[in-house]
PDB file of C-alpha atoms and ligand atoms in Angstrom:
ATOM      1  CA  MET A   1       1.489 -12.812 -10.165  1.00 98.00           C
ATOM      2  CA  ARG A   2       3.074 -16.416  -9.727  1.00 98.00           C
ATOM      3  CA  GLN A   3       5.666 -15.351 -12.258  1.00 98.00           C
ATOM      4  CA  ALA A   4       6.389 -11.970 -11.203  1.00 98.00           C
ATOM      5  CA  LEU A   5       6.780 -12.928  -7.340  1.00 98.00           C
ATOM      6  CA  VAL A   6       9.339 -16.007  -8.470  1.00 98.00           C
ATOM      7  CA  LYS A   7      11.387 -12.938 -10.008  1.00 98.00           C
ATOM      8  CA  GLU A   8      11.082 -10.590  -7.092  1.00 98.00           C
ATOM      9  CA  PRO A   9       8.901 -11.296  -4.116  1.00 97.00           C
ATOM     10  CA  ARG A  10       8.981  -7.673  -3.500  1.00 98.00           C
ATOM     11  CA  MET A  11       6.342  -7.159  -6.309  1.00 98.00           C
ATOM     12  CA  GLY A  12       3.511  -8.366  -4.287  1.00 98.00           C
ATOM     13  CA  ALA A  13       3.980  -5.486  -2.050  1.00 98.00           C
ATOM     14  CA  SER A  14       4.341  -3.234  -4.780  1.00 99.00           C
ATOM     15  CA  ILE A  15       1.097  -4.361  -6.619  1.00 99.00           C
ATOM     16  CA  LEU A  16      -0.988  -4.317  -3.173  1.00 98.00           C
ATOM     17  CA  ARG A  17       0.258  -0.597  -2.799  1.00 99.00           C
ATOM     18  CA  LEU A  18      -0.636   0.563  -6.226  1.00 98.00           C
ATOM     19  CA  PHE A  19      -3.973  -0.974  -5.574  1.00 99.00           C
ATOM     20  CA  PHE A  20      -4.389   1.104  -2.432  1.00 99.00           C
ATOM     21  CA  HIS A  21      -3.209   4.112  -4.246  1.00 98.00           C
ATOM     22  CA  ASP A  22      -5.651   3.916  -7.119  1.00 98.00           C
ATOM     23  CA  CYS A  23      -8.351   3.575  -4.650  1.00 98.00           C
ATOM     24  CA  PHE A  24      -8.062   6.381  -2.275  1.00 98.00           C
ATOM     25  CA  VAL A  25      -7.967   8.469  -5.765  1.00 98.00           C
ATOM     26  CA  ASN A  26     -11.269   8.929  -6.736  1.00 96.00           C
ATOM     27  CA  GLY A  27     -12.240   5.361  -6.287  1.00 98.00           C
ATOM     28  CA  CYS A  28     -10.707   2.131  -7.804  1.00 98.00           C
ATOM     29  CA  ASP A  29     -10.506   3.113 -11.552  1.00 98.00           C
ATOM     30  CA  ALA A  30      -7.097   2.577 -12.766  1.00 98.00           C
ATOM     31  CA  SER A  31      -6.440   6.126 -12.728  1.00 98.00           C
ATOM     32  CA  VAL A  32      -3.068   5.427 -11.019  1.00 98.00           C
ATOM     33  CA  LEU A  33      -1.981   3.385 -14.127  1.00 98.00           C
ATOM     34  CA  LEU A  34      -2.260   6.504 -16.617  1.00 98.00           C
ATOM     35  CA  ASP A  35       1.302   7.825 -17.972  1.00 98.00           C
ATOM     36  CA  ASP A  36       1.775  11.369 -18.079  1.00 96.00           C
ATOM     37  CA  THR A  37       1.828  13.080 -21.701  1.00 90.00           C
ATOM     38  CA  PRO A  38       2.708  16.756 -22.813  1.00 91.00           C
ATOM     39  CA  THR A  39      -0.987  17.213 -22.734  1.00 90.00           C
ATOM     40  CA  PHE A  40      -2.304  15.168 -19.680  1.00 89.00           C
ATOM     41  CA  THR A  41      -1.199  15.011 -15.971  1.00 95.00           C
ATOM     42  CA  GLY A  42      -1.330  11.630 -14.427  1.00 97.00           C
ATOM     43  CA  GLU A  43      -0.961  10.672 -10.824  1.00 98.00           C
ATOM     44  CA  LYS A  44       2.533   8.936 -11.074  1.00 98.00           C
ATOM     45  CA  ASN A  45       4.432  11.711 -10.182  1.00 97.00           C
ATOM     46  CA  ALA A  46       2.299  13.038  -7.191  1.00 98.00           C
ATOM     47  CA  LEU A  47       4.303  12.965  -4.124  1.00 98.00           C
ATOM     48  CA  PRO A  48       3.441   9.684  -2.529  1.00 98.00           C
ATOM     49  CA  ASN A  49       4.156   8.004  -6.008  1.00 98.00           C
ATOM     50  CA  GLN A  50       6.905   9.415  -7.443  1.00 98.00           C
ATOM     51  CA  ASN A  51      10.349   7.595  -7.139  1.00 97.00           C
ATOM     52  CA  SER A  52       8.131   5.044  -5.315  1.00 98.00           C
ATOM     53  CA  ALA A  53       4.946   3.411  -6.880  1.00 98.00           C
ATOM     54  CA  ARG A  54       6.076   0.464  -9.003  1.00 98.00           C
ATOM     55  CA  GLY A  55       4.823  -2.860 -10.589  1.00 98.00           C
ATOM     56  CA  PHE A  56       3.193  -1.001 -13.675  1.00 98.00           C
ATOM     57  CA  ASP A  57       5.170  -3.263 -15.969  1.00 98.00           C
ATOM     58  CA  VAL A  58       3.764  -6.304 -14.580  1.00 98.00           C
ATOM     59  CA  ILE A  59       0.093  -4.951 -14.905  1.00 98.00           C
ATOM     60  CA  ASP A  60       0.720  -4.275 -18.460  1.00 98.00           C
ATOM     61  CA  THR A  61       2.178  -8.130 -18.797  1.00 98.00           C
ATOM     62  CA  ILE A  62      -0.926  -9.298 -17.193  1.00 98.00           C
ATOM     63  CA  LYS A  63      -3.127  -6.880 -19.586  1.00 98.00           C
ATOM     64  CA  SER A  64      -1.711  -8.012 -22.613  1.00 98.00           C
ATOM     65  CA  ASN A  65      -2.327 -11.620 -21.762  1.00 98.00           C
ATOM     66  CA  VAL A  66      -6.128 -10.942 -20.768  1.00 98.00           C
ATOM     67  CA  GLU A  67      -6.490  -8.835 -24.147  1.00 98.00           C
ATOM     68  CA  ALA A  68      -5.128 -11.973 -26.040  1.00 98.00           C
ATOM     69  CA  ALA A  69      -7.251 -14.056 -24.683  1.00 98.00           C
ATOM     70  CA  CYS A  70     -10.699 -11.734 -24.505  1.00 97.00           C
ATOM     71  CA  SER A  71     -10.155  -8.590 -26.006  1.00 97.00           C
ATOM     72  CA  GLY A  72     -11.936  -5.373 -24.261  1.00 97.00           C
ATOM     73  CA  THR A  73     -13.352  -7.183 -21.529  1.00 97.00           C
ATOM     74  CA  VAL A  74     -11.348  -7.346 -18.193  1.00 98.00           C
ATOM     75  CA  SER A  75     -10.875  -3.300 -16.712  1.00 98.00           C
ATOM     76  CA  CYS A  76      -7.289  -2.424 -15.918  1.00 98.00           C
ATOM     77  CA  ALA A  77      -9.138  -1.619 -12.550  1.00 98.00           C
ATOM     78  CA  ASP A  78     -10.477  -5.249 -12.174  1.00 98.00           C
ATOM     79  CA  ILE A  79      -6.958  -6.483 -13.219  1.00 98.00           C
ATOM     80  CA  LEU A  80      -5.179  -4.397 -10.277  1.00 98.00           C
ATOM     81  CA  ALA A  81      -7.775  -5.658  -7.796  1.00 98.00           C
ATOM     82  CA  LEU A  82      -7.656  -9.112  -8.433  1.00 98.00           C
ATOM     83  CA  ALA A  83      -3.590  -9.105  -8.848  1.00 98.00           C
ATOM     84  CA  ALA A  84      -3.529  -7.177  -5.046  1.00 99.00           C
ATOM     85  CA  ARG A  85      -5.614 -10.091  -3.694  1.00 98.00           C
ATOM     86  CA  THR A  86      -3.234 -12.992  -5.462  1.00 98.00           C
ATOM     87  CA  SER A  87      -0.399 -11.269  -4.402  1.00 98.00           C
ATOM     88  CA  VAL A  88      -1.595 -11.490  -0.773  1.00 98.00           C
ATOM     89  CA  PHE A  89      -2.588 -14.791  -1.044  1.00 98.00           C
ATOM     90  CA  LEU A  90       0.616 -15.821  -2.835  1.00 98.00           C
ATOM     91  CA  LEU A  91       2.671 -14.375   0.059  1.00 98.00           C
ATOM     92  CA  GLY A  92       1.055 -16.430   2.664  1.00 98.00           C
ATOM     93  CA  GLY A  93      -2.018 -14.122   3.414  1.00 98.00           C
ATOM     94  CA  PRO A  94      -5.839 -14.597   3.195  1.00 98.00           C
ATOM     95  CA  SER A  95      -7.801 -14.944   0.132  1.00 98.00           C
ATOM     96  CA  TRP A  96     -11.411 -13.318  -0.756  1.00 98.00           C
ATOM     97  CA  ILE A  97     -13.746 -13.244  -3.437  1.00 98.00           C
ATOM     98  CA  VAL A  98     -13.181  -9.793  -5.509  1.00 98.00           C
ATOM     99  CA  PRO A  99     -16.298  -8.278  -6.880  1.00 97.00           C
ATOM    100  CA  LEU A 100     -15.719  -7.329 -10.195  1.00 97.00           C
ATOM    101  CA  GLY A 101     -17.247  -4.720 -12.912  1.00 96.00           C
ATOM    102  CA  ARG A 102     -14.753  -1.941 -12.240  1.00 97.00           C
ATOM    103  CA  MET A 103     -14.394   0.401 -15.265  1.00 98.00           C
ATOM    104  CA  ASP A 104     -11.514   2.465 -16.150  1.00 98.00           C
ATOM    105  CA  ALA A 105     -11.284   6.051 -15.959  1.00 97.00           C
ATOM    106  CA  LYS A 106     -10.740   8.454 -18.584  1.00 95.00           C
ATOM    107  CA  ILE A 107      -9.194  11.072 -15.977  1.00 94.00           C
ATOM    108  CA  ALA A 108      -6.557  11.525 -13.434  1.00 96.00           C
ATOM    109  CA  SER A 109      -5.831  13.660 -10.624  1.00 96.00           C
ATOM    110  CA  GLN A 110      -2.286  14.461  -9.270  1.00 97.00           C
ATOM    111  CA  ASN A 111      -3.772  17.024  -6.958  1.00 97.00           C
ATOM    112  CA  ALA A 112      -6.189  14.417  -5.316  1.00 97.00           C
ATOM    113  CA  ALA A 113      -3.179  12.008  -4.930  1.00 98.00           C
ATOM    114  CA  ASN A 114      -1.208  14.382  -3.162  1.00 98.00           C
ATOM    115  CA  THR A 115      -4.283  15.266  -0.674  1.00 97.00           C
ATOM    116  CA  ASN A 116      -6.063  11.577  -0.102  1.00 98.00           C
ATOM    117  CA  LEU A 117      -2.906   9.483   0.512  1.00 98.00           C
ATOM    118  CA  PRO A 118      -2.018  10.182   4.085  1.00 98.00           C
ATOM    119  CA  PRO A 119       2.100  10.592   4.549  1.00 98.00           C
ATOM    120  CA  PRO A 120       4.260   8.540   6.856  1.00 98.00           C
ATOM    121  CA  PHE A 121       4.682  11.679   9.615  1.00 98.00           C
ATOM    122  CA  ALA A 122       0.981  11.560   9.980  1.00 98.00           C
ATOM    123  CA  ASN A 123      -0.640  11.249  13.272  1.00 98.00           C
ATOM    124  CA  LEU A 124      -3.415   8.989  14.566  1.00 98.00           C
ATOM    125  CA  SER A 125      -6.108  11.168  14.229  1.00 98.00           C
ATOM    126  CA  THR A 126      -4.887  12.321  10.733  1.00 98.00           C
ATOM    127  CA  LEU A 127      -4.777   8.493   9.821  1.00 98.00           C
ATOM    128  CA  ILE A 128      -8.334   7.756  11.088  1.00 98.00           C
ATOM    129  CA  SER A 129      -9.719  10.900   9.239  1.00 98.00           C
ATOM    130  CA  SER A 130      -8.236  10.327   5.869  1.00 98.00           C
ATOM    131  CA  PHE A 131      -9.475   6.318   6.238  1.00 98.00           C
ATOM    132  CA  ALA A 132     -12.996   7.840   7.186  1.00 98.00           C
ATOM    133  CA  ALA A 133     -13.016  10.502   3.993  1.00 98.00           C
ATOM    134  CA  GLN A 134     -13.377   7.142   1.814  1.00 98.00           C
ATOM    135  CA  GLY A 135     -16.052   5.428   4.134  1.00 98.00           C
ATOM    136  CA  LEU A 136     -13.451   3.057   5.954  1.00 98.00           C
ATOM    137  CA  ASN A 137     -13.504   2.967   9.714  1.00 98.00           C
ATOM    138  CA  ALA A 138     -10.677   2.773  12.468  1.00 98.00           C
ATOM    139  CA  ARG A 139     -10.767  -0.905  12.375  1.00 98.00           C
ATOM    140  CA  ASP A 140     -10.446  -1.041   8.697  1.00 99.00           C
ATOM    141  CA  MET A 141      -7.509   1.556   9.002  1.00 99.00           C
ATOM    142  CA  THR A 142      -5.619  -0.369  11.441  1.00 99.00           C
ATOM    143  CA  ALA A 143      -6.254  -3.943   9.612  1.00 99.00           C
ATOM    144  CA  LEU A 144      -5.299  -2.383   6.128  1.00 99.00           C
ATOM    145  CA  SER A 145      -2.114  -1.075   7.484  1.00 99.00           C
ATOM    146  CA  GLY A 146      -0.999  -4.826   8.310  1.00 98.00           C
ATOM    147  CA  ALA A 147      -0.220  -4.660   4.355  1.00 99.00           C
ATOM    148  CA  HIS A 148       3.132  -3.317   5.622  1.00 99.00           C
ATOM    149  CA  THR A 149       3.889  -6.770   6.975  1.00 98.00           C
ATOM    150  CA  ILE A 150       5.185  -7.030   3.201  1.00 98.00           C
ATOM    151  CA  GLY A 151       7.474  -4.871   1.210  1.00 98.00           C
ATOM    152  CA  GLN A 152      10.235  -2.060   1.458  1.00 98.00           C
ATOM    153  CA  ALA A 153      10.981   1.675   2.264  1.00 98.00           C
ATOM    154  CA  ARG A 154      12.870   4.700   1.170  1.00 98.00           C
ATOM    155  CA  CYS A 155      14.965   6.087   3.940  1.00 98.00           C
ATOM    156  CA  THR A 156      13.539   9.616   3.081  1.00 98.00           C
ATOM    157  CA  THR A 157       9.841   8.252   4.301  1.00 98.00           C
ATOM    158  CA  PHE A 158      11.401   7.160   7.779  1.00 98.00           C
ATOM    159  CA  ARG A 159      14.432   9.434   8.867  1.00 98.00           C
ATOM    160  CA  ASP A 160      12.363  11.654  11.037  1.00 98.00           C
ATOM    161  CA  HIS A 161      11.079   8.704  13.062  1.00 98.00           C
ATOM    162  CA  ILE A 162      14.389   6.644  13.611  1.00 98.00           C
ATOM    163  CA  TYR A 163      16.547  10.195  14.524  1.00 98.00           C
ATOM    164  CA  ASN A 164      13.940  11.943  16.282  1.00 98.00           C
ATOM    165  CA  ASP A 165      10.908  10.218  17.809  1.00 98.00           C
ATOM    166  CA  THR A 166      11.336   8.913  21.115  1.00 97.00           C
ATOM    167  CA  ASN A 167       8.772   5.915  21.014  1.00 97.00           C
ATOM    168  CA  ILE A 168      10.979   3.504  19.356  1.00 98.00           C
ATOM    169  CA  ASP A 169      13.123   0.605  20.459  1.00 98.00           C
ATOM    170  CA  PRO A 170      16.477   2.267  20.773  1.00 98.00           C
ATOM    171  CA  SER A 171      18.336  -0.608  19.029  1.00 98.00           C
ATOM    172  CA  PHE A 172      15.930  -0.911  16.336  1.00 98.00           C
ATOM    173  CA  ALA A 173      16.741   2.906  15.439  1.00 98.00           C
ATOM    174  CA  THR A 174      20.414   2.128  15.650  1.00 98.00           C
ATOM    175  CA  LEU A 175      19.947  -0.568  12.958  1.00 98.00           C
ATOM    176  CA  ARG A 176      17.922   1.605  10.738  1.00 98.00           C
ATOM    177  CA  LYS A 177      20.179   4.668  11.142  1.00 98.00           C
ATOM    178  CA  SER A 178      23.214   2.117   9.939  1.00 98.00           C
ATOM    179  CA  THR A 179      21.760   2.213   6.410  1.00 98.00           C
ATOM    180  CA  CYS A 180      19.808   5.583   6.658  1.00 98.00           C
ATOM    181  CA  PRO A 181      22.255   8.334   7.278  1.00 98.00           C
ATOM    182  CA  GLY A 182      21.127  11.368   9.110  1.00 97.00           C
ATOM    183  CA  PRO A 183      19.387  14.672   7.381  1.00 95.00           C
ATOM    184  CA  ALA A 184      22.752  16.627   7.570  1.00 95.00           C
ATOM    185  CA  SER A 185      24.919  13.726   5.342  1.00 95.00           C
ATOM    186  CA  GLY A 186      22.235  14.812   2.554  1.00 94.00           C
ATOM    187  CA  THR A 187      22.479  11.144   1.311  1.00 97.00           C
ATOM    188  CA  GLY A 188      20.843   8.196   1.436  1.00 98.00           C
ATOM    189  CA  ASP A 189      17.180   9.260   0.559  1.00 98.00           C
ATOM    190  CA  ASP A 190      16.525   6.054  -1.712  1.00 98.00           C
ATOM    191  CA  ASN A 191      18.134   3.713   0.620  1.00 98.00           C
ATOM    192  CA  LEU A 192      15.726   0.615   1.200  1.00 98.00           C
ATOM    193  CA  ALA A 193      14.502  -0.960   4.569  1.00 98.00           C
ATOM    194  CA  PRO A 194      12.143  -3.579   5.098  1.00 98.00           C
ATOM    195  CA  ILE A 195       9.069  -2.278   6.818  1.00 98.00           C
ATOM    196  CA  ASP A 196       8.491  -5.351   8.842  1.00 98.00           C
ATOM    197  CA  ILE A 197      12.013  -6.388  10.309  1.00 98.00           C
ATOM    198  CA  LEU A 198      10.787 -10.044  11.019  1.00 97.00           C
ATOM    199  CA  SER A 199       9.353 -11.509   7.656  1.00 98.00           C
ATOM    200  CA  PRO A 200       9.094  -8.870   4.746  1.00 98.00           C
ATOM    201  CA  ASN A 201       8.082 -11.213   2.050  1.00 98.00           C
ATOM    202  CA  ARG A 202       5.562 -13.066   3.987  1.00 98.00           C
ATOM    203  CA  PHE A 203       2.023 -11.813   4.651  1.00 98.00           C
ATOM    204  CA  ASP A 204       1.664 -12.626   8.102  1.00 98.00           C
ATOM    205  CA  ASN A 205       1.246 -10.648  11.471  1.00 98.00           C
ATOM    206  CA  ALA A 206       4.882  -9.870  12.203  1.00 98.00           C
ATOM    207  CA  TYR A 207       4.196  -6.093  11.499  1.00 98.00           C
ATOM    208  CA  PHE A 208       1.755  -5.902  14.742  1.00 99.00           C
ATOM    209  CA  GLN A 209       4.389  -7.618  16.562  1.00 98.00           C
ATOM    210  CA  ASP A 210       6.816  -5.031  15.499  1.00 98.00           C
ATOM    211  CA  LEU A 211       4.248  -2.000  16.873  1.00 98.00           C
ATOM    212  CA  VAL A 212       3.940  -3.802  20.024  1.00 98.00           C
ATOM    213  CA  ASN A 213       8.126  -3.946  20.123  1.00 98.00           C
ATOM    214  CA  ARG A 214       8.138  -0.296  18.953  1.00 98.00           C
ATOM    215  CA  ARG A 215       9.717  -1.369  16.016  1.00 98.00           C
ATOM    216  CA  GLY A 216       7.254   0.287  13.360  1.00 98.00           C
ATOM    217  CA  LEU A 217       9.298   1.721  10.633  1.00 98.00           C
ATOM    218  CA  PHE A 218       7.163   4.884   9.889  1.00 98.00           C
ATOM    219  CA  HIS A 219       5.890   7.658  12.300  1.00 98.00           C
ATOM    220  CA  SER A 220       2.702   6.885  11.153  1.00 98.00           C
ATOM    221  CA  ASP A 221       2.736   2.802  11.948  1.00 98.00           C
ATOM    222  CA  GLN A 222       3.847   3.486  15.412  1.00 98.00           C
ATOM    223  CA  GLU A 223       0.946   5.830  15.978  1.00 98.00           C
ATOM    224  CA  LEU A 224      -1.118   2.527  15.786  1.00 98.00           C
ATOM    225  CA  PHE A 225       0.405   1.613  18.908  1.00 98.00           C
ATOM    226  CA  ASN A 226       1.437   4.822  20.969  1.00 98.00           C
ATOM    227  CA  GLY A 227      -1.074   4.652  24.042  1.00 98.00           C
ATOM    228  CA  GLY A 228      -4.208   5.383  21.485  1.00 98.00           C
ATOM    229  CA  SER A 229      -7.386   3.964  20.550  1.00 98.00           C
ATOM    230  CA  GLN A 230      -6.099   1.373  18.379  1.00 98.00           C
ATOM    231  CA  ASP A 231      -3.881  -0.231  21.027  1.00 98.00           C
ATOM    232  CA  ARG A 232      -6.057  -3.138  21.622  1.00 98.00           C
ATOM    233  CA  LEU A 233      -6.382  -4.135  18.251  1.00 98.00           C
ATOM    234  CA  VAL A 234      -2.874  -4.256  17.253  1.00 99.00           C
ATOM    235  CA  ARG A 235      -2.392  -6.188  20.385  1.00 98.00           C
ATOM    236  CA  LEU A 236      -5.268  -8.689  19.416  1.00 98.00           C
ATOM    237  CA  TYR A 237      -3.613  -8.838  15.621  1.00 99.00           C
ATOM    238  CA  SER A 238      -0.037  -9.383  17.154  1.00 98.00           C
ATOM    239  CA  LEU A 239      -1.409 -12.435  18.771  1.00 98.00           C
ATOM    240  CA  ASN A 240      -3.946 -13.914  16.549  1.00 98.00           C
ATOM    241  CA  PHE A 241      -3.257 -14.133  12.698  1.00 98.00           C
ATOM    242  CA  ALA A 242      -6.804 -15.366  11.970  1.00 98.00           C
ATOM    243  CA  ALA A 243      -8.190 -11.910  13.585  1.00 98.00           C
ATOM    244  CA  PHE A 244      -5.874 -10.058  11.403  1.00 99.00           C
ATOM    245  CA  ALA A 245      -6.479 -12.129   8.425  1.00 98.00           C
ATOM    246  CA  ILE A 246     -10.614 -12.087   8.704  1.00 98.00           C
ATOM    247  CA  ASP A 247     -10.517  -7.929   9.157  1.00 99.00           C
ATOM    248  CA  PHE A 248      -7.943  -7.622   6.403  1.00 99.00           C
ATOM    249  CA  ALA A 249      -9.743  -9.463   3.935  1.00 99.00           C
ATOM    250  CA  ASN A 250     -12.980  -7.826   4.758  1.00 98.00           C
ATOM    251  CA  ALA A 251     -11.238  -4.277   4.581  1.00 99.00           C
ATOM    252  CA  MET A 252      -9.974  -5.002   1.157  1.00 99.00           C
ATOM    253  CA  VAL A 253     -13.134  -5.498  -0.214  1.00 98.00           C
ATOM    254  CA  LYS A 254     -14.432  -2.715   1.095  1.00 98.00           C
ATOM    255  CA  MET A 255     -11.561  -0.760  -0.096  1.00 98.00           C
ATOM    256  CA  GLY A 256     -12.296  -2.194  -3.478  1.00 98.00           C
ATOM    257  CA  ASN A 257     -15.708  -0.678  -3.545  1.00 98.00           C
ATOM    258  CA  ILE A 258     -14.949   2.793  -3.079  1.00 98.00           C
ATOM    259  CA  SER A 259     -16.704   5.040  -5.682  1.00 96.00           C
ATOM    260  CA  PRO A 260     -16.459   2.178  -8.662  1.00 92.00           C
ATOM    261  CA  LEU A 261     -17.233   3.606 -12.378  1.00 92.00           C
ATOM    262  CA  THR A 262     -19.715   1.570 -14.019  1.00 85.00           C
ATOM    263  CA  GLY A 263     -21.720   1.768 -17.250  1.00 82.00           C
ATOM    264  CA  SER A 264     -20.762   4.569 -19.544  1.00 85.00           C
ATOM    265  CA  SER A 265     -18.962   7.022 -17.344  1.00 86.00           C
ATOM    266  CA  GLY A 266     -16.088   4.740 -17.789  1.00 96.00           C
ATOM    267  CA  GLU A 267     -14.132   2.610 -20.419  1.00 98.00           C
ATOM    268  CA  ILE A 268     -12.389  -0.796 -20.596  1.00 98.00           C
ATOM    269  CA  ARG A 269      -8.780   0.310 -21.621  1.00 98.00           C
ATOM    270  CA  LYS A 270      -6.999  -1.388 -24.309  1.00 98.00           C
ATOM    271  CA  ASN A 271      -3.669  -0.238 -22.713  1.00 98.00           C
ATOM    272  CA  CYS A 272      -3.688   0.470 -18.920  1.00 98.00           C
ATOM    273  CA  ARG A 273      -1.365   3.502 -19.602  1.00 98.00           C
ATOM    274  CA  ILE A 274      -3.485   5.348 -21.784  1.00 97.00           C
ATOM    275  CA  ILE A 275      -7.195   6.512 -22.433  1.00 96.00           C
ATOM    276  CA  ASN A 276      -8.544   4.434 -25.442  1.00 96.00           C
TER     277      ASN A 276
HETATM  278  C1  LIG B   1      -2.043   4.152   6.841  1.00 85.74           C
HETATM  279  C2  LIG B   1      -1.602   5.073   5.974  1.00 85.74           C
HETATM  280  C3  LIG B   1      -0.279   4.829   5.238  1.00 85.74           C
HETATM  281  C4  LIG B   1       0.715   5.218   5.007  1.00 85.74           C
HETATM  282  C5  LIG B   1       1.000   6.799   5.721  1.00 85.74           C
HETATM  283  C6  LIG B   1       1.754   4.622   4.135  1.00 85.74           C
HETATM  284  C7  LIG B   1       3.069   5.325   4.048  1.00 85.74           C
HETATM  285  C8  LIG B   1       3.711   4.224   3.133  1.00 85.74           C
HETATM  286  C9  LIG B   1       4.887   4.716   2.802  1.00 85.74           C
HETATM  287  C10 LIG B   1       5.641   5.966   3.122  1.00 85.74           C
HETATM  288  C11 LIG B   1       5.881   3.713   1.976  1.00 85.74           C
HETATM  289  C12 LIG B   1       7.142   3.740   1.529  1.00 85.74           C
HETATM  290  C13 LIG B   1       6.936   4.051   0.045  1.00 85.74           C
HETATM  291  C14 LIG B   1       8.667   4.331  -0.360  1.00 85.74           C
HETATM  292  O1  LIG B   1       9.674   4.616   0.609  1.00 85.74           O
HETATM  293  O2  LIG B   1       8.756   4.401  -1.567  1.00 85.74           O
HETATM  294  C15 LIG B   1       4.686   2.900   2.197  1.00 85.74           C
HETATM  295  C16 LIG B   1       4.917   1.306   1.320  1.00 85.74           C
HETATM  296  C17 LIG B   1       3.924   0.386   1.317  1.00 85.74           C
HETATM  297  N1  LIG B   1       2.514   0.549   1.479  1.00 85.74           N
HETATM  298 FE1  LIG B   1       1.771   2.047   2.703  1.00 85.74          FE
HETATM  299  N2  LIG B   1       0.915   3.239   3.782  1.00 85.74           N
HETATM  300  C18 LIG B   1      -0.311   3.230   4.522  1.00 85.74           C
HETATM  301  C19 LIG B   1      -1.061   2.360   4.149  1.00 85.74           C
HETATM  302  C20 LIG B   1      -1.150   1.626   3.413  1.00 85.74           C
HETATM  303  C21 LIG B   1      -2.433   0.588   2.857  1.00 85.74           C
HETATM  304  C22 LIG B   1      -3.513   0.849   3.248  1.00 85.74           C
HETATM  305  C23 LIG B   1      -1.841  -0.125   2.275  1.00 85.74           C
HETATM  306  C24 LIG B   1      -2.630  -1.557   1.305  1.00 85.74           C
HETATM  307  C25 LIG B   1      -3.694  -1.811   1.736  1.00 85.74           C
HETATM  308  C26 LIG B   1      -0.453  -0.148   1.824  1.00 85.74           C
HETATM  309  C27 LIG B   1       0.763  -0.897   1.563  1.00 85.74           C
HETATM  310  C28 LIG B   1       1.953  -0.654   1.252  1.00 85.74           C
HETATM  311  C29 LIG B   1       2.901  -1.414   0.705  1.00 85.74           C
HETATM  312  C30 LIG B   1       2.528  -3.156   0.495  1.00 85.74           C
HETATM  313  C31 LIG B   1       4.098  -0.804   0.619  1.00 85.74           C
HETATM  314  C32 LIG B   1       5.476  -1.432   0.344  1.00 85.74           C
HETATM  315  C33 LIG B   1       5.415  -1.421  -1.187  1.00 85.74           C
HETATM  316  C34 LIG B   1       6.763  -1.947  -1.860  1.00 85.74           C
HETATM  317  O3  LIG B   1       7.607  -2.635  -1.509  1.00 85.74           O
HETATM  318  O4  LIG B   1       6.869  -1.498  -3.205  1.00 85.74           O
HETATM  319  N3  LIG B   1      -0.003   1.088   2.945  1.00 85.74           N
HETATM  320  N4  LIG B   1       3.588   2.756   2.686  1.00 85.74           N
END
């Protein structure tokens, strides 16, 4: 991860998001890493992942180094959990002990990827219920959303928010519109903007300061601070990095424990992209 981040600091964000997209789809079982084949439909072309999920080559590199050192021992699911933790730490965030022993799935579910991963236009109650469906409470949800303190997003994911919502700082909306043309233009869908305007390559609590200042990039981000149940927590995290860091680390362990495959129900893949 250190080598990958030297090449491109954004990669830490991409790996962290891959882990989330793995865990919310039938548990943390590396299903997100499986390639499509003519007879197998994976999750990479599900709506939340298509043209969006990245970092697969970095996981491949780690896996081949681990295989060379000790073949058939460390699952792709565990590698992803460890790589996500290390990304956060190397970018300035907290560290935590990752429980290990996950096995890799022999199946994937594009359908579950499309239904379980919340969209950026979700409102607060949808966000809370989609995390509750995974055994995560509203506090976990708000803490985990702090992952948006790093990384980039495509115009298509935040266009509606900057053009149509009113709970947004007007100067921030104007700034984002300058590189994300309106729907009538029919262009710019893939233009990138940092999710956290203040420090997109640093794992800090600036994301929550953005929300308090009505500078959340997604509609769903700003839902966490829009007069609802999470306002108090967002304000606390915006003022207190340590409070956020502790809750984030605990919630990452909880997310990493969603429905692990153990024993003979899974396998240790040799290549993270294909079942053995
Ligand atoms: C709460 C519901 C969430 C929604 C609606 C959401 C939505 C999104 C969207 C739309 C993007 C931009 C994708 C693109 O433009 O290609 C994104 C990026 C990202 N998300 Fe989330 N997300 C959520 C929760 C999370 C969680 C729980 C994590 C991790 C713990 C996470 C980590 C990230 C990261 C790090 C990025 C940037 C990735 C990169 O730069 O490659 N998100 N998210």
